[in-house]
Short mmCIF file of C-alpha atoms in Angstrom, two decimals:
data_model
loop_
_atom_site.label_atom_id
_atom_site.label_comp_id
_atom_site.label_asym_id
_atom_site.label_seq_id
_atom_site.Cartn_x
_atom_site.Cartn_y
_atom_site.Cartn_z
CA UNK A 1 14.70 53.18 80.05
CA UNK A 2 15.27 56.91 80.67
CA UNK A 3 12.45 58.41 78.64
CA UNK A 4 11.08 61.62 80.23
CA UNK A 5 7.47 61.69 81.41
CA UNK A 6 6.51 63.77 78.37
CA UNK A 7 6.69 60.63 76.24
CA UNK A 8 4.00 60.91 73.54
CA UNK A 9 0.90 58.82 74.05
CA UNK A 10 1.29 57.19 70.62
CA UNK A 11 4.75 55.93 71.54
CA UNK A 12 3.48 54.47 74.79
CA UNK A 13 0.73 52.68 72.87
CA UNK A 14 3.32 51.14 70.54
CA UNK A 15 5.40 49.98 73.51
CA UNK A 16 2.34 48.39 75.09
CA UNK A 17 1.43 46.53 71.90
CA UNK A 18 5.01 45.39 71.33
CA UNK A 19 5.43 44.03 74.87
CA UNK A 20 1.92 42.60 75.18
CA UNK A 21 2.03 39.41 77.23
CA UNK A 22 5.58 39.93 78.50
CA UNK A 23 4.55 40.93 81.98
CA UNK A 24 8.03 40.81 83.51
CA UNK A 25 9.33 43.10 80.80
CA UNK A 26 6.41 45.43 81.28
CA UNK A 27 7.00 45.59 85.01
CA UNK A 28 10.71 46.23 84.55
CA UNK A 29 10.20 48.98 81.99
CA UNK A 30 7.55 50.90 83.88
CA UNK A 31 9.12 50.65 87.34
CA UNK A 32 12.58 51.93 86.40
CA UNK A 33 11.72 55.39 87.63
CA UNK A 34 8.66 56.93 89.20
CA UNK A 35 8.07 59.58 86.51
CA UNK A 36 7.89 57.12 83.64
CA UNK A 37 5.63 54.87 85.67
CA UNK A 38 3.35 57.81 86.39
CA UNK A 39 3.07 58.63 82.69
CA UNK A 40 2.66 55.05 81.45
CA UNK A 41 0.62 53.33 84.16
CA UNK A 42 -2.71 54.09 82.49
CA UNK A 43 -1.60 51.87 79.57
CA UNK A 44 0.74 49.32 81.11
CA UNK A 45 -1.56 48.45 83.99
CA UNK A 46 -4.68 47.73 81.97
CA UNK A 47 -4.25 43.95 82.31
CA UNK A 48 -2.29 42.45 85.20
CA UNK A 49 -1.37 38.77 85.45
CA UNK A 50 0.59 37.26 88.34
CA UNK A 51 1.79 33.78 87.42
CA UNK A 52 3.88 32.28 90.22
CA UNK A 53 5.38 28.94 89.20
CA UNK A 54 2.13 27.71 87.69
CA UNK A 55 2.52 24.28 86.04
CA UNK A 56 1.34 23.59 82.51
CA UNK A 57 -0.77 20.53 83.34
CA UNK A 58 -4.48 21.20 82.81
CA UNK A 59 -5.35 19.03 85.80
CA UNK A 60 -4.02 21.64 88.20
CA UNK A 61 -1.09 19.55 89.40
CA UNK A 62 0.79 21.22 92.25
CA UNK A 63 4.30 20.30 93.30
CA UNK A 64 6.25 21.25 96.40
CA UNK A 65 9.35 22.35 94.50
CA UNK A 66 7.69 25.38 92.89
CA UNK A 67 9.14 28.72 94.03
CA UNK A 68 7.27 30.81 96.58
CA UNK A 69 6.43 34.25 95.16
CA UNK A 70 7.97 37.35 96.61
CA UNK A 71 5.76 39.90 98.30
CA UNK A 72 7.51 42.73 96.47
CA UNK A 73 5.99 41.58 93.17
CA UNK A 74 2.48 42.26 94.41
CA UNK A 75 3.57 45.41 96.21
CA UNK A 76 4.64 46.89 92.88
CA UNK A 77 1.06 46.59 91.67
CA UNK A 78 -0.47 48.29 94.70
CA UNK A 79 1.84 51.27 95.11
CA UNK A 80 -0.07 54.42 96.05
CA UNK A 81 0.76 56.26 92.85
CA UNK A 82 -0.30 53.23 90.82
CA UNK A 83 -3.68 53.00 92.51
CA UNK A 84 -4.26 56.71 91.98
CA UNK A 85 -3.46 56.61 88.28
CA UNK A 86 -4.54 53.09 87.46
CA UNK A 87 -7.96 54.10 86.23
CA UNK A 88 -7.61 51.86 83.16
CA UNK A 89 -7.04 48.65 85.13
CA UNK A 90 -9.69 46.24 83.85
CA UNK A 91 -8.32 42.72 84.44
CA UNK A 92 -6.50 41.02 87.32
CA UNK A 93 -5.46 37.37 87.19
CA UNK A 94 -3.66 35.68 90.09
CA UNK A 95 -2.30 32.17 89.51
CA UNK A 96 -0.53 30.88 92.56
CA UNK A 97 -0.05 27.33 93.93
CA UNK A 98 -0.24 28.26 97.61
CA UNK A 99 -2.50 30.26 99.88
CA UNK A 100 -0.01 33.03 100.59
CA UNK A 101 -1.30 35.44 103.19
CA UNK A 102 0.08 38.61 101.67
CA UNK A 103 -2.04 38.13 98.54
CA UNK A 104 -5.21 39.01 100.42
CA UNK A 105 -3.43 41.92 102.13
CA UNK A 106 -2.78 43.57 98.77
CA UNK A 107 -6.00 42.51 97.09
CA UNK A 108 -7.97 45.57 98.20
CA UNK A 109 -5.28 47.95 96.99
CA UNK A 110 -4.89 46.13 93.68
CA UNK A 111 -8.57 46.23 92.86
CA UNK A 112 -9.81 49.49 91.45
CA UNK A 113 -13.38 49.66 92.73
CA UNK A 114 -14.70 51.64 89.79
CA UNK A 115 -13.23 50.03 86.67
CA UNK A 116 -12.35 46.40 87.41
CA UNK A 117 -14.23 44.19 84.97
CA UNK A 118 -12.54 40.79 85.28
CA UNK A 119 -11.06 39.02 88.30
CA UNK A 120 -9.53 35.54 88.14
CA UNK A 121 -8.03 33.69 91.11
CA UNK A 122 -6.64 30.27 90.25
CA UNK A 123 -4.84 27.71 92.35
CA UNK A 124 -5.12 28.83 95.98
CA UNK A 125 -4.67 25.67 98.03
CA UNK A 126 -6.46 25.10 101.32
CA UNK A 127 -6.81 28.80 102.04
CA UNK A 128 -10.23 30.42 102.15
CA UNK A 129 -8.95 33.85 103.21
CA UNK A 130 -9.22 35.30 99.71
CA UNK A 131 -12.66 33.74 99.30
CA UNK A 132 -13.75 35.35 102.56
CA UNK A 133 -12.37 38.68 101.40
CA UNK A 134 -14.35 38.43 98.18
CA UNK A 135 -17.43 37.65 100.20
CA UNK A 136 -17.00 40.95 102.05
CA UNK A 137 -17.38 42.89 98.80
CA UNK A 138 -20.74 43.90 97.44
CA UNK A 139 -22.12 45.40 94.26
CA UNK A 140 -21.18 48.90 95.48
CA UNK A 141 -17.52 47.93 95.93
CA UNK A 142 -17.25 46.32 92.49
CA UNK A 143 -19.99 47.91 90.38
CA UNK A 144 -18.42 47.05 87.00
CA UNK A 145 -17.21 43.52 87.72
CA UNK A 146 -18.73 41.42 84.94
CA UNK A 147 -16.42 38.38 84.81
CA UNK A 148 -15.31 36.24 87.75
CA UNK A 149 -13.17 33.10 87.72
CA UNK A 150 -12.65 31.14 90.95
CA UNK A 151 -10.72 27.89 90.58
CA UNK A 152 -9.06 26.82 93.78
CA UNK A 153 -7.96 23.66 95.52
CA UNK A 154 -9.61 24.64 98.79
CA UNK A 155 -12.51 22.71 100.24
CA UNK A 156 -15.20 24.84 98.70
CA UNK A 157 -17.89 22.50 100.01
CA UNK A 158 -16.84 23.23 103.62
CA UNK A 159 -17.53 26.95 103.28
CA UNK A 160 -20.73 28.54 102.00
CA UNK A 161 -20.92 28.14 98.25
CA UNK A 162 -22.00 31.74 98.03
CA UNK A 163 -18.47 32.88 98.87
CA UNK A 164 -17.61 35.42 96.24
CA UNK A 165 -20.84 34.80 94.34
CA UNK A 166 -23.57 35.72 96.80
CA UNK A 167 -26.70 37.39 95.52
CA UNK A 168 -25.64 41.00 96.16
CA UNK A 169 -22.23 40.38 94.63
CA UNK A 170 -23.53 38.45 91.64
CA UNK A 171 -26.29 40.67 90.34
CA UNK A 172 -23.98 42.27 87.77
CA UNK A 173 -21.96 39.17 86.86
CA UNK A 174 -22.19 38.15 83.23
CA UNK A 175 -19.40 35.54 83.02
CA UNK A 176 -18.68 33.04 85.82
CA UNK A 177 -16.17 30.19 85.84
CA UNK A 178 -16.27 28.17 89.05
CA UNK A 179 -14.16 25.20 90.11
CA UNK A 180 -16.35 22.72 91.98
CA UNK A 181 -14.76 19.82 93.80
CA UNK A 182 -16.12 16.56 95.21
CA UNK A 183 -19.50 17.26 96.73
CA UNK A 184 -22.86 15.74 97.51
CA UNK A 185 -25.97 16.27 95.48
CA UNK A 186 -27.27 18.52 98.27
CA UNK A 187 -24.22 20.76 97.87
CA UNK A 188 -24.76 20.86 94.12
CA UNK A 189 -28.32 22.00 94.68
CA UNK A 190 -27.10 24.74 97.01
CA UNK A 191 -24.66 25.82 94.32
CA UNK A 192 -27.35 25.88 91.64
CA UNK A 193 -29.66 27.86 93.91
CA UNK A 194 -26.90 30.44 94.30
CA UNK A 195 -26.34 30.57 90.56
CA UNK A 196 -30.03 31.11 89.93
CA UNK A 197 -29.76 34.38 91.89
CA UNK A 198 -27.63 35.96 89.15
CA UNK A 199 -30.12 37.49 86.72
CA UNK A 200 -27.46 39.00 84.43
CA UNK A 201 -25.44 35.79 83.97
CA UNK A 202 -24.73 35.07 80.29
CA UNK A 203 -21.82 32.59 80.36
CA UNK A 204 -21.42 29.86 83.00
CA UNK A 205 -18.64 27.28 83.31
CA UNK A 206 -18.60 24.62 86.05
CA UNK A 207 -15.45 22.56 86.53
CA UNK A 208 -15.54 19.36 88.58
CA UNK A 209 -12.06 18.25 89.61
CA UNK A 210 -10.87 14.86 90.86
CA UNK A 211 -9.34 16.21 94.07
CA UNK A 212 -10.03 14.44 97.36
CA UNK A 213 -12.43 11.81 96.00
CA UNK A 214 -10.85 9.30 98.35
CA UNK A 215 -11.97 11.39 101.35
CA UNK A 216 -15.65 10.62 100.76
CA UNK A 217 -17.66 7.53 101.52
CA UNK A 218 -20.44 6.06 99.44
CA UNK A 219 -23.02 7.83 101.62
CA UNK A 220 -21.49 11.17 100.67
CA UNK A 221 -22.14 10.69 96.97
CA UNK A 222 -25.50 8.94 97.22
CA UNK A 223 -28.48 11.25 96.65
CA UNK A 224 -30.59 11.65 99.76
CA UNK A 225 -34.25 10.65 99.65
CA UNK A 226 -35.13 13.78 101.60
CA UNK A 227 -33.97 16.11 98.83
CA UNK A 228 -36.57 18.06 96.96
CA UNK A 229 -36.52 16.60 93.44
CA UNK A 230 -37.44 19.97 91.91
CA UNK A 231 -35.93 22.91 93.84
CA UNK A 232 -37.29 26.37 93.15
CA UNK A 233 -34.59 27.59 90.76
CA UNK A 234 -35.11 31.12 89.49
CA UNK A 235 -34.96 31.19 85.67
CA UNK A 236 -31.84 32.65 84.07
CA UNK A 237 -33.33 34.59 81.21
CA UNK A 238 -29.98 35.94 79.95
CA UNK A 239 -27.85 32.77 79.98
CA UNK A 240 -26.51 31.95 76.51
CA UNK A 241 -23.55 29.67 77.21
CA UNK A 242 -23.11 26.73 79.61
CA UNK A 243 -19.96 24.60 79.88
CA UNK A 244 -19.43 21.55 82.08
CA UNK A 245 -15.90 20.19 82.50
CA UNK A 246 -14.83 17.27 84.65
CA UNK A 247 -12.02 14.78 85.12
CA UNK A 248 -12.28 11.05 84.46
CA UNK A 249 -12.43 10.37 88.21
CA UNK A 250 -15.82 12.11 88.35
CA UNK A 251 -17.50 9.81 85.83
CA UNK A 252 -18.54 7.02 88.27
CA UNK A 253 -20.43 9.53 90.44
CA UNK A 254 -23.83 9.96 88.85
CA UNK A 255 -24.91 12.70 91.26
CA UNK A 256 -22.95 15.20 89.16
CA UNK A 257 -24.87 14.31 86.03
CA UNK A 258 -28.18 14.26 87.88
CA UNK A 259 -27.49 17.61 89.50
CA UNK A 260 -26.52 19.23 86.21
CA UNK A 261 -29.51 17.71 84.42
CA UNK A 262 -31.80 18.99 87.17
CA UNK A 263 -30.28 22.45 86.93
CA UNK A 264 -30.66 22.52 83.15
CA UNK A 265 -34.23 21.28 83.23
CA UNK A 266 -35.34 23.71 85.96
CA UNK A 267 -33.24 26.86 85.66
CA UNK A 268 -32.29 26.90 81.98
CA UNK A 269 -35.58 25.97 80.36
CA UNK A 270 -36.40 29.65 79.81
CA UNK A 271 -32.82 30.61 78.87
CA UNK A 272 -31.87 31.49 75.27
CA UNK A 273 -28.99 29.00 75.35
CA UNK A 274 -26.79 29.19 72.24
CA UNK A 275 -23.69 27.27 73.39
CA UNK A 276 -23.68 24.02 75.36
CA UNK A 277 -20.53 22.04 76.03
CA UNK A 278 -19.94 18.86 78.05
CA UNK A 279 -16.31 17.77 77.96
CA UNK A 280 -13.67 16.32 80.31
CA UNK A 281 -10.15 17.67 80.74
CA UNK A 282 -8.88 14.87 78.54
CA UNK A 283 -10.72 13.17 75.70
CA UNK A 284 -9.59 9.54 75.73
CA UNK A 285 -10.93 7.47 72.83
CA UNK A 286 -12.55 4.33 74.20
CA UNK A 287 -13.67 1.35 72.13
CA UNK A 288 -16.40 0.21 74.50
CA UNK A 289 -17.77 3.18 76.50
CA UNK A 290 -20.75 2.79 78.77
CA UNK A 291 -23.57 5.25 78.03
CA UNK A 292 -25.26 7.04 80.90
CA UNK A 293 -29.03 7.29 80.97
CA UNK A 294 -28.99 10.76 82.46
CA UNK A 295 -27.21 12.10 79.38
CA UNK A 296 -29.80 10.50 77.08
CA UNK A 297 -32.56 12.31 78.93
CA UNK A 298 -30.55 15.50 78.87
CA UNK A 299 -30.20 15.34 75.08
CA UNK A 300 -33.97 14.93 74.76
CA UNK A 301 -34.46 17.97 76.98
CA UNK A 302 -32.03 20.05 74.90
CA UNK A 303 -33.85 19.16 71.71
CA UNK A 304 -37.28 19.92 73.18
CA UNK A 305 -36.43 23.20 74.92
CA UNK A 306 -33.43 24.75 73.14
CA UNK A 307 -33.56 23.59 69.53
CA UNK A 308 -34.65 27.07 68.45
CA UNK A 309 -31.54 28.79 69.88
CA UNK A 310 -28.66 26.26 69.91
CA UNK A 311 -25.77 27.25 67.65
CA UNK A 312 -22.84 25.41 69.28
CA UNK A 313 -23.24 21.91 70.73
CA UNK A 314 -20.35 19.92 72.20
CA UNK A 315 -21.31 16.39 73.29
CA UNK A 316 -17.84 14.92 72.93
CA UNK A 317 -17.79 13.68 76.51
CA UNK A 318 -20.69 11.26 76.05
CA UNK A 319 -21.84 8.53 73.70
CA UNK A 320 -24.78 9.65 71.57
CA UNK A 321 -26.85 6.89 70.03
CA UNK A 322 -28.08 7.01 66.45
CA UNK A 323 -31.67 7.75 67.45
CA UNK A 324 -30.55 10.72 69.57
CA UNK A 325 -28.40 11.95 66.68
CA UNK A 326 -31.47 11.97 64.43
CA UNK A 327 -33.39 14.10 66.90
CA UNK A 328 -30.56 16.62 67.21
CA UNK A 329 -30.02 16.95 63.45
CA UNK A 330 -33.73 17.14 62.72
CA UNK A 331 -34.68 19.74 65.33
CA UNK A 332 -31.60 21.96 65.86
CA UNK A 333 -31.72 23.85 62.57
CA UNK A 334 -29.54 26.76 63.77
CA UNK A 335 -26.49 24.61 64.52
CA UNK A 336 -23.21 26.11 63.30
CA UNK A 337 -20.69 23.90 65.14
CA UNK A 338 -21.27 20.32 66.29
CA UNK A 339 -18.92 18.01 68.23
CA UNK A 340 -20.17 14.59 69.26
CA UNK A 341 -19.01 11.11 70.27
CA UNK A 342 -21.02 8.51 68.37
CA UNK A 343 -20.87 5.38 66.22
CA UNK A 344 -19.63 5.24 62.63
CA UNK A 345 -23.06 4.84 61.03
CA UNK A 346 -24.39 7.98 62.75
CA UNK A 347 -21.95 10.15 60.80
CA UNK A 348 -23.69 9.33 57.53
CA UNK A 349 -26.91 10.88 58.84
CA UNK A 350 -25.52 14.33 58.04
CA UNK A 351 -26.29 14.31 54.29
CA UNK A 352 -29.85 13.16 55.01
CA UNK A 353 -30.53 16.23 57.17
CA UNK A 354 -28.39 18.70 55.21
CA UNK A 355 -31.42 20.71 54.10
CA UNK A 356 -32.32 21.33 57.76
CA UNK A 357 -28.80 22.49 58.68
CA UNK A 358 -28.13 25.51 56.44
CA UNK A 359 -25.63 27.12 58.85
CA UNK A 360 -23.55 24.08 59.82
CA UNK A 361 -19.92 24.78 58.89
CA UNK A 362 -17.83 22.87 61.45
CA UNK A 363 -18.27 19.25 62.56
CA UNK A 364 -16.11 16.93 64.63
CA UNK A 365 -16.75 13.29 65.53
CA UNK A 366 -15.22 10.90 68.04
CA UNK A 367 -15.85 7.37 66.75
CA UNK A 368 -17.08 5.00 69.46
CA UNK A 369 -19.03 1.80 69.70
CA UNK A 370 -20.92 -0.12 72.35
CA UNK A 371 -19.89 -3.46 70.86
CA UNK A 372 -16.70 -5.39 71.37
CA UNK A 373 -15.48 -5.09 67.81
CA UNK A 374 -13.71 -2.07 66.41
CA UNK A 375 -15.55 0.74 64.67
CA UNK A 376 -13.53 0.52 61.44
CA UNK A 377 -11.46 3.11 59.63
CA UNK A 378 -12.94 6.31 58.23
CA UNK A 379 -11.53 6.85 54.74
CA UNK A 380 -11.19 9.85 52.46
CA UNK A 381 -14.02 8.47 50.32
CA UNK A 382 -16.29 8.44 53.37
CA UNK A 383 -15.33 12.02 54.17
CA UNK A 384 -16.06 13.06 50.58
CA UNK A 385 -19.60 11.68 50.85
CA UNK A 386 -20.24 13.76 53.98
CA UNK A 387 -18.64 16.99 52.74
CA UNK A 388 -20.24 16.81 49.31
CA UNK A 389 -23.64 16.10 50.84
CA UNK A 390 -23.63 19.08 53.25
CA UNK A 391 -23.05 22.20 51.18
CA UNK A 392 -22.13 24.69 53.98
CA UNK A 393 -19.60 22.20 55.39
CA UNK A 394 -16.02 22.65 54.23
CA UNK A 395 -14.09 20.72 56.86
CA UNK A 396 -14.77 17.47 58.66
CA UNK A 397 -12.78 16.03 61.56
CA UNK A 398 -13.09 12.41 62.67
CA UNK A 399 -10.89 11.38 65.58
CA UNK A 400 -7.48 12.87 64.76
CA UNK A 401 -7.96 13.12 60.98
CA UNK A 402 -9.29 16.23 59.26
CA UNK A 403 -10.48 16.59 55.67
CA UNK A 404 -11.17 19.64 53.57
CA UNK A 405 -13.49 19.60 50.57
CA UNK A 406 -13.74 22.08 47.70
CA UNK A 407 -15.08 22.37 44.16
CA UNK A 408 -12.43 22.67 41.44
CA UNK A 409 -12.55 23.23 37.69
CA UNK A 410 -11.00 20.45 35.61
CA UNK A 411 -8.98 20.92 32.41
CA UNK A 412 -12.04 20.23 30.27
CA UNK A 413 -14.14 22.81 32.10
CA UNK A 414 -16.12 20.50 34.37
CA UNK A 415 -16.66 20.93 38.10
CA UNK A 416 -15.14 18.28 40.34
CA UNK A 417 -15.39 17.89 44.09
CA UNK A 418 -12.03 17.10 45.69
CA UNK A 419 -11.46 15.99 49.27
CA UNK A 420 -8.00 16.34 50.78
CA UNK A 421 -6.69 14.82 54.01
CA UNK A 422 -4.96 17.62 55.91
CA UNK A 423 -1.66 17.12 57.66
CA UNK A 424 -1.95 16.68 61.41
CA UNK A 425 -0.88 19.65 63.46
CA UNK A 426 1.62 18.94 66.25
CA UNK A 427 0.32 19.64 69.72
CA UNK A 428 1.74 22.75 71.36
CA UNK A 429 3.05 21.54 74.72
CA UNK A 430 3.94 25.08 75.74
CA UNK A 431 0.56 26.59 75.04
CA UNK A 432 -0.70 28.84 77.83
CA UNK A 433 -2.96 27.27 80.40
CA UNK A 434 -6.61 27.74 79.51
CA UNK A 435 -8.87 28.60 82.42
CA UNK A 436 -11.86 27.07 80.65
#
């Protein structure tokens, strides 16, 4: 690329749009010569992603054969002329399977202290250096940082949970995604106390991984009798979205559910929560799942405190009994999207409460049962009853099958409601890794 530095701005914009997502191509095109880089850096360096041998598995699998990144790759992002002209740099994402020391050395030069809005660090293993560096920043160093994602394989419980999210650093945070590993209930309470010191937080995602469960004894995961049952959580008046993700290895440990339920009941009671999601990394369909009492109480709390604001509710990770389904459908009149794991008979409650769900347009069910026998097939006729009975609803998904309903005009001029089973979409194995 030998274009002179007088390249028109419109042409640079077209190049940026055309190469969007191809970070290696972007780096190669803008680092060919210094003059072009100087003219184009304000566009090409708006979003920076460093993906060093990151695997596609959502469970954060790390293998020893992955290549070690070269220091020169990060040096290209922190060149002096780039930092001077990189005023449009808004997003930095670092995905790396090792705690490489030179990453923290270049972190200060990569971060523009005046314009950085999103920082994501994913996959640092057993290295708290970057976490310590983040802890050294304050609201003056990163005044515009509104979104922070920290998902590492380090022992977060062995360092203060306020690393990178302490009160001074978190006053301006609006979006936080935090990977939380095996911990005691006391550590969960410390985490929730830290989160309650973020008054501007609007979107929170907590991710419990299955790492290092074997390193803990039963006393580590048993709630202590000395714990205060109701810590003094500061209300989060701005929080609108809360997501809890966990692996199947976390299910036997009830302290996670109790800690989350305590946090929701104490800190989120005054929050205008619109989106709530509880889902594991994988969604295995089980014939005989065991319900957890803590989730039943949590559903009652959601209905009592947040029925006037809830628009998106994902309860696919738990079994919801028919009585709890009735309470949700009767009270949560603003629901627009609903995903739940329940029994077959609960699905047919939808038409009964259709008048109270005027905005519901997307529903998904995972059929489950607490009895030994199977739950039976869900036919197109069954789907037609649901879709025809809930007027705003156009699509219904049960397990892996999805139906679409619509009114059509027959040859004799009469209206007829048709329900069609849609073809299953193949799963995209090469889809980019989702941080949430």
